């Protein structure tokens, strides 16, 4: 963002929201292609949603996963849940390290991503 597009006297919340959006776009841009490259097929696989929570170091490297959970499981797709989770975690692993603004580390040191195959 250039200075000419910033609003003089903008509230800190607006700035924080812009920073969070920028970080979100950056992380999703790196993780997305890796997630999309992982093939998962089967009946109702589009009903699965895996939520991955992870920690990053100040350098943007993956420090570890704090939780991985999946919702939307049914009799038709229950055999794909493990693969769904593996692909989601692998996408984060392959995307790291992330190039993120160190001065905003508090915004991205703990991060959550949702993974859905559509």
PDB file of C-alpha atoms in Angstrom:
ATOM      1  CA  UNK A   1       0.000   0.000   0.000  1.00  0.00           C
ATOM      2  CA  UNK A   2       1.363   3.415  -0.862  1.00  0.00           C
ATOM      3  CA  UNK A   3       1.139   6.437   1.362  1.00  0.00           C
ATOM      4  CA  UNK A   4      -1.213   8.134  -1.076  1.00  0.00           C
ATOM      5  CA  UNK A   5      -3.879   5.490  -0.410  1.00  0.00           C
ATOM      6  CA  UNK A   6      -3.663   5.756   3.369  1.00  0.00           C
ATOM      7  CA  UNK A   7      -6.207   7.856   5.162  1.00  0.00           C
ATOM      8  CA  UNK A   8      -4.703  10.491   7.414  1.00  0.00           C
ATOM      9  CA  UNK A   9      -5.673   9.802  11.006  1.00  0.00           C
ATOM     10  CA  UNK A  10      -7.029   6.334  10.205  1.00  0.00           C
ATOM     11  CA  UNK A  11      -7.980   4.459  13.348  1.00  0.00           C
ATOM     12  CA  UNK A  12      -5.535   1.810  14.532  1.00  0.00           C
ATOM     13  CA  UNK A  13      -8.232  -0.863  14.131  1.00  0.00           C
ATOM     14  CA  UNK A  14      -8.504  -0.145  10.410  1.00  0.00           C
ATOM     15  CA  UNK A  15      -4.750  -0.397  10.042  1.00  0.00           C
ATOM     16  CA  UNK A  16      -4.708  -3.653  12.025  1.00  0.00           C
ATOM     17  CA  UNK A  17      -7.485  -5.035   9.824  1.00  0.00           C
ATOM     18  CA  UNK A  18      -5.504  -4.118   6.695  1.00  0.00           C
ATOM     19  CA  UNK A  19      -2.391  -5.810   8.080  1.00  0.00           C
ATOM     20  CA  UNK A  20      -4.374  -8.953   8.952  1.00  0.00           C
ATOM     21  CA  UNK A  21      -5.927  -9.040   5.468  1.00  0.00           C
ATOM     22  CA  UNK A  22      -2.518  -8.652   3.847  1.00  0.00           C
ATOM     23  CA  UNK A  23      -1.061 -11.468   5.955  1.00  0.00           C
ATOM     24  CA  UNK A  24      -4.075 -13.661   5.172  1.00  0.00           C
ATOM     25  CA  UNK A  25      -3.673 -13.081   1.428  1.00  0.00           C
ATOM     26  CA  UNK A  26       0.060 -13.800   1.614  1.00  0.00           C
ATOM     27  CA  UNK A  27      -0.307 -17.071   3.540  1.00  0.00           C
ATOM     28  CA  UNK A  28      -3.222 -18.327   1.414  1.00  0.00           C
ATOM     29  CA  UNK A  29      -1.339 -17.488  -1.803  1.00  0.00           C
ATOM     30  CA  UNK A  30       1.509 -19.805  -0.754  1.00  0.00           C
ATOM     31  CA  UNK A  31      -0.617 -22.589   0.739  1.00  0.00           C
ATOM     32  CA  UNK A  32      -3.374 -22.645  -1.910  1.00  0.00           C
ATOM     33  CA  UNK A  33      -1.421 -24.160  -4.820  1.00  0.00           C
ATOM     34  CA  UNK A  34      -0.030 -26.912  -2.575  1.00  0.00           C
ATOM     35  CA  UNK A  35      -3.519 -27.704  -1.268  1.00  0.00           C
ATOM     36  CA  UNK A  36      -4.995 -27.683  -4.775  1.00  0.00           C
ATOM     37  CA  UNK A  37      -2.226 -30.019  -5.948  1.00  0.00           C
ATOM     38  CA  UNK A  38      -3.242 -32.707  -3.474  1.00  0.00           C
ATOM     39  CA  UNK A  39      -5.819 -35.041  -5.001  1.00  0.00           C
ATOM     40  CA  UNK A  40      -8.652 -36.206  -2.782  1.00  0.00           C
ATOM     41  CA  UNK A  41     -11.657 -37.895  -4.348  1.00  0.00           C
ATOM     42  CA  UNK A  42     -14.727 -39.733  -3.252  1.00  0.00           C
ATOM     43  CA  UNK A  43     -18.387 -39.294  -2.492  1.00  0.00           C
ATOM     44  CA  UNK A  44     -19.133 -36.252  -0.296  1.00  0.00           C
ATOM     45  CA  UNK A  45     -15.454 -35.252  -0.027  1.00  0.00           C
ATOM     46  CA  UNK A  46     -16.660 -31.688  -0.625  1.00  0.00           C
ATOM     47  CA  UNK A  47     -18.522 -31.902   2.703  1.00  0.00           C
ATOM     48  CA  UNK A  48     -15.247 -32.155   4.652  1.00  0.00           C
ATOM     49  CA  UNK A  49     -13.704 -29.073   6.241  1.00  0.00           C
ATOM     50  CA  UNK A  50     -10.331 -29.436   7.915  1.00  0.00           C
ATOM     51  CA  UNK A  51      -9.183 -26.680  10.251  1.00  0.00           C
ATOM     52  CA  UNK A  52      -5.424 -26.514  10.788  1.00  0.00           C
ATOM     53  CA  UNK A  53      -3.960 -24.387  13.563  1.00  0.00           C
ATOM     54  CA  UNK A  54      -0.215 -23.858  13.514  1.00  0.00           C
ATOM     55  CA  UNK A  55       2.585 -21.755  15.005  1.00  0.00           C
ATOM     56  CA  UNK A  56       5.227 -19.856  13.079  1.00  0.00           C
ATOM     57  CA  UNK A  57       8.635 -18.622  14.187  1.00  0.00           C
ATOM     58  CA  UNK A  58       9.596 -14.966  13.746  1.00  0.00           C
ATOM     59  CA  UNK A  59      11.454 -15.965  10.579  1.00  0.00           C
ATOM     60  CA  UNK A  60       8.200 -17.373   9.128  1.00  0.00           C
ATOM     61  CA  UNK A  61       9.218 -21.015   9.516  1.00  0.00           C
ATOM     62  CA  UNK A  62       6.700 -23.597  10.688  1.00  0.00           C
ATOM     63  CA  UNK A  63       7.145 -24.179  14.435  1.00  0.00           C
ATOM     64  CA  UNK A  64       4.477 -26.878  14.628  1.00  0.00           C
ATOM     65  CA  UNK A  65       0.803 -27.743  14.491  1.00  0.00           C
ATOM     66  CA  UNK A  66      -1.380 -26.989  17.502  1.00  0.00           C
ATOM     67  CA  UNK A  67      -4.483 -28.793  16.202  1.00  0.00           C
ATOM     68  CA  UNK A  68      -5.989 -30.433  13.144  1.00  0.00           C
ATOM     69  CA  UNK A  69      -9.714 -31.182  13.107  1.00  0.00           C
ATOM     70  CA  UNK A  70     -12.250 -32.119  10.459  1.00  0.00           C
ATOM     71  CA  UNK A  71     -16.002 -31.637  10.343  1.00  0.00           C
ATOM     72  CA  UNK A  72     -18.552 -32.854   7.818  1.00  0.00           C
ATOM     73  CA  UNK A  73     -17.705 -36.534   8.153  1.00  0.00           C
ATOM     74  CA  UNK A  74     -20.382 -39.029   7.113  1.00  0.00           C
ATOM     75  CA  UNK A  75     -20.553 -42.700   6.135  1.00  0.00           C
ATOM     76  CA  UNK A  76     -19.658 -41.865   2.520  1.00  0.00           C
ATOM     77  CA  UNK A  77     -16.536 -39.773   3.179  1.00  0.00           C
ATOM     78  CA  UNK A  78     -15.197 -41.063   6.507  1.00  0.00           C
ATOM     79  CA  UNK A  79     -12.425 -42.959   4.711  1.00  0.00           C
ATOM     80  CA  UNK A  80     -11.129 -39.692   3.228  1.00  0.00           C
ATOM     81  CA  UNK A  81     -10.813 -37.755   6.520  1.00  0.00           C
ATOM     82  CA  UNK A  82      -7.234 -38.869   7.234  1.00  0.00           C
ATOM     83  CA  UNK A  83      -6.145 -38.045   3.664  1.00  0.00           C
ATOM     84  CA  UNK A  84      -7.887 -34.652   3.899  1.00  0.00           C
ATOM     85  CA  UNK A  85      -5.954 -33.846   7.091  1.00  0.00           C
ATOM     86  CA  UNK A  86      -2.651 -35.114   5.670  1.00  0.00           C
ATOM     87  CA  UNK A  87      -3.053 -32.955   2.562  1.00  0.00           C
ATOM     88  CA  UNK A  88      -3.924 -29.870   4.616  1.00  0.00           C
ATOM     89  CA  UNK A  89      -0.910 -30.275   6.900  1.00  0.00           C
ATOM     90  CA  UNK A  90       1.388 -31.060   3.968  1.00  0.00           C
ATOM     91  CA  UNK A  91       0.229 -27.917   2.136  1.00  0.00           C
ATOM     92  CA  UNK A  92       1.284 -25.792   5.120  1.00  0.00           C
ATOM     93  CA  UNK A  93       4.595 -27.660   5.452  1.00  0.00           C
ATOM     94  CA  UNK A  94       5.440 -27.192   1.772  1.00  0.00           C
ATOM     95  CA  UNK A  95       4.455 -23.507   1.774  1.00  0.00           C
ATOM     96  CA  UNK A  96       6.637 -22.594   4.753  1.00  0.00           C
ATOM     97  CA  UNK A  97       8.633 -20.522   5.383  1.00  0.00           C
ATOM     98  CA  UNK A  98       6.382 -17.528   4.896  1.00  0.00           C
ATOM     99  CA  UNK A  99       7.710 -14.063   4.115  1.00  0.00           C
ATOM    100  CA  UNK A 100       5.706 -11.961   6.555  1.00  0.00           C
ATOM    101  CA  UNK A 101       6.314  -8.597   8.245  1.00  0.00           C
ATOM    102  CA  UNK A 102       8.283  -9.315  11.413  1.00  0.00           C
ATOM    103  CA  UNK A 103       6.937  -6.152  13.068  1.00  0.00           C
ATOM    104  CA  UNK A 104       3.457  -7.740  12.928  1.00  0.00           C
ATOM    105  CA  UNK A 105       4.529 -11.093  14.355  1.00  0.00           C
ATOM    106  CA  UNK A 106       1.772 -10.933  16.984  1.00  0.00           C
ATOM    107  CA  UNK A 107      -0.788 -11.146  14.146  1.00  0.00           C
ATOM    108  CA  UNK A 108       0.634 -14.278  12.548  1.00  0.00           C
ATOM    109  CA  UNK A 109       2.608 -16.238  15.149  1.00  0.00           C
ATOM    110  CA  UNK A 110      -0.462 -18.461  15.679  1.00  0.00           C
ATOM    111  CA  UNK A 111      -2.495 -19.025  12.543  1.00  0.00           C
ATOM    112  CA  UNK A 112      -5.625 -20.936  11.516  1.00  0.00           C
ATOM    113  CA  UNK A 113      -6.536 -22.062   7.993  1.00  0.00           C
ATOM    114  CA  UNK A 114      -9.664 -23.827   6.731  1.00  0.00           C
ATOM    115  CA  UNK A 115      -9.308 -26.440   3.999  1.00  0.00           C
ATOM    116  CA  UNK A 116     -12.246 -27.480   1.790  1.00  0.00           C
ATOM    117  CA  UNK A 117     -12.141 -29.348  -1.540  1.00  0.00           C
ATOM    118  CA  UNK A 118     -14.700 -27.900  -3.963  1.00  0.00           C
TER     119      UNK A 118
END
